[in-house]
Structures are given as structure tokens and as C-alpha cells.
Amino acid sequence: MSRRVHGLGWLLLGPLVVMAPGSGPAALHAIDVHEPGRPDAVIDLRTHEGVRSVRGEWRHRPARIVEVDHRAPGPDLKPTGAPIRTNDIEPRAGGVDFDDSDWEVIDPTTLEQRRSTGKLCFNWYRLRVTIPETVGAFRTAGSTAVLEIVVDDYAEIWVDGTLPVVIGQTGGQLVGGWNAPNRVVLGRGVRPGQKITLAVFGMNAPVSDPPGNYIWVRSATIDFYRAGRLPAVRQVATEILRVDPALDAIVRPDARIEQLAGGFEFTEGPVWVPQGYLLFSDPFGNTIYRWTPDGEVSIFRPKSG
């Protein structure tokens, strides 16, 4: 049973591991979200009305492969060896402060227009979103906002300049599959006026057999779910017995325990990974699991030894 303490860090029961104050996760964007049912409100980002409601505008630019200087693997297995030439992507436009002011502004109703050059090709779509106060009769304050976008054929989604890279990850902000939707939690407890920068990297695919067609956006929405609709941690009764006053230096008097996940025979860990997820192991099941702040538990590594 994995648990965390508010304002402290992370706890795991059976063996107990306590992290120092403030060592818990920074704000991040969830990696994956299972279908939670029908959203309470939807903004269609392929429409003029939808884009106006978030005070944004779609911008587009093709991307290309360029040759750059690099180094071969050195004794440390890092790029510290002999100078070589390799390939990179230009522009690298995922950053939140990237200047796209000279990019083409595109009409949202033309997102289905075929873009880039066909065959082995790539492009970028960028959109700055401001959370509106209402979507129809739905008030957004405190809700969860989820981006869902389908790019023909593959996509990677940068949110506020970040692209989580997790071993074994598929979907979420990374490639989800052939014309598969990318679903990314943009924020929980969002605030009207909150600004979010989206950068979508599109790819024609399969890469090993590039088709003659082009890149386009099949669908793009922001789905809103009232508080409590998506998976959440569960508060449990908490009593801390202090046999030494020194405990107050690492555990606040008002600390509360929350259950993150359950149903395991036995667990060990946890380890918080700065990229934005928690790892814990089930030694009897020979499996390491990954937990992300959207409530998702997935297998990080089977046959983990």
C-alpha cells in the first residue's frame, strides 16, 4: 500500500521510508489518463469559437532534419569520444519561451489541412491557452483540464516546456501509436486566467517506411472534469505517535497520510523520480510499478529481479 504525507514527501507501508520536507514532487503534467467517462465540458480547438475562448491562436512551422556536430561514445558510454556528424531537428520549438512570432498563423478550421512535405517529414503546432472562467454553463475553477489531440500519424506533446521521458512509456505526451490520441492532464484545480503553452510535434509515419501523404490534426479538444471525476488519492485516518520531539523537524504536526494505491501483496520503496513519477516494487510479484499524480499505476518493469 503506497501512501504519502501532505507537506512531507512519500510514505510506503509496510517498510516505512520518509523523505525530507519539501522533497516531494514539483508541479508536472500527468503521463497518461484512462478514459474517465464523458467530460463535463469540452472546448473544440478546431473551431474559431473554441480558440477564441482560450484567447489563443494556432501557429505552424515545418521542421527538418539537419546535420550537426556530435561525438562518438567514449569510455564512459557518453558522447565524449571522437568528433562525428549526426542529425538533429530544426527548430527545437518545445520550450515555453520559444519565439514563434514569425510562424504562420493558421485558421483552426484548417487543422485538417495536409501540411509539411510528405514522406519523411515533421512539423510543429503551437498554441498558448488561457483557461476561461466558464465553458457554457460549466465553471472551470477547481476542475481538471485534459488535452486530447490526434495527429496523423504520430505526435509528441510539450506542455509548458516539458516533455517527460519515462522508460517504457507509451502515450500521454509521447507517441501513443498509429493515429492514436494523446491524452495529457494540463492541470488539476485549474484557475481561470491560468496560462498553458502547448507545442505539438507531428511526424509522418511509419518512419521506417515513410508514406507519400502528409501531417494533419484529426481532432483537438480540452476536456474539463469537475473535481473528483478523475482518479484521486484517498485520505486515511492518521495518528502520529511522537516518542522524540526531533520528529517535528521532518513531520509537521498537521501531517496527513493519503493512500495512493492498493491491492498489492507486498510493496517496497518508494523512490521519487524527478521527472515526475514514483516507483515502488512488489518483490513477490517480481515487478516494479510506476505511479503518476493523475492516479495512474502502471508496470514500470516486469521480471525486475
Coordinates of N, CA and C in Angstrom, one line a residue, residues 5 76 90 94 111 144 157 240 302:
V5 N 2.5 11.7 2.7 CA 2.2 12.6 3.8 C 2.2 14.0 3.2
D76 N 33.1 6.3 -21.0 CA 32.0 6.5 -20.0 C 30.6 6.2 -20.6
E90 N 15.4 20.7 -36.5 CA 15.4 22.2 -36.5 C 14.0 22.7 -37.0
G94 N 10.0 23.2 -28.5 CA 9.1 22.8 -27.4 C 9.1 23.7 -26.2
L111 N -7.1 22.8 -39.5 CA -6.1 21.9 -38.9 C -6.1 20.6 -39.6
T144 N -10.3 19.7 -13.5 CA -9.2 19.1 -14.2 C -9.3 19.3 -15.7
I157 N 3.9 15.8 -27.3 CA 3.2 17.0 -26.8 C 4.1 17.6 -25.7
I240 N 0.0 10.2 14.5 CA 1.5 10.1 14.6 C 1.9 10.1 16.0
P302 N 8.6 -5.4 -15.6 CA 8.3 -6.8 -15.2 C 9.6 -7.6 -15.0

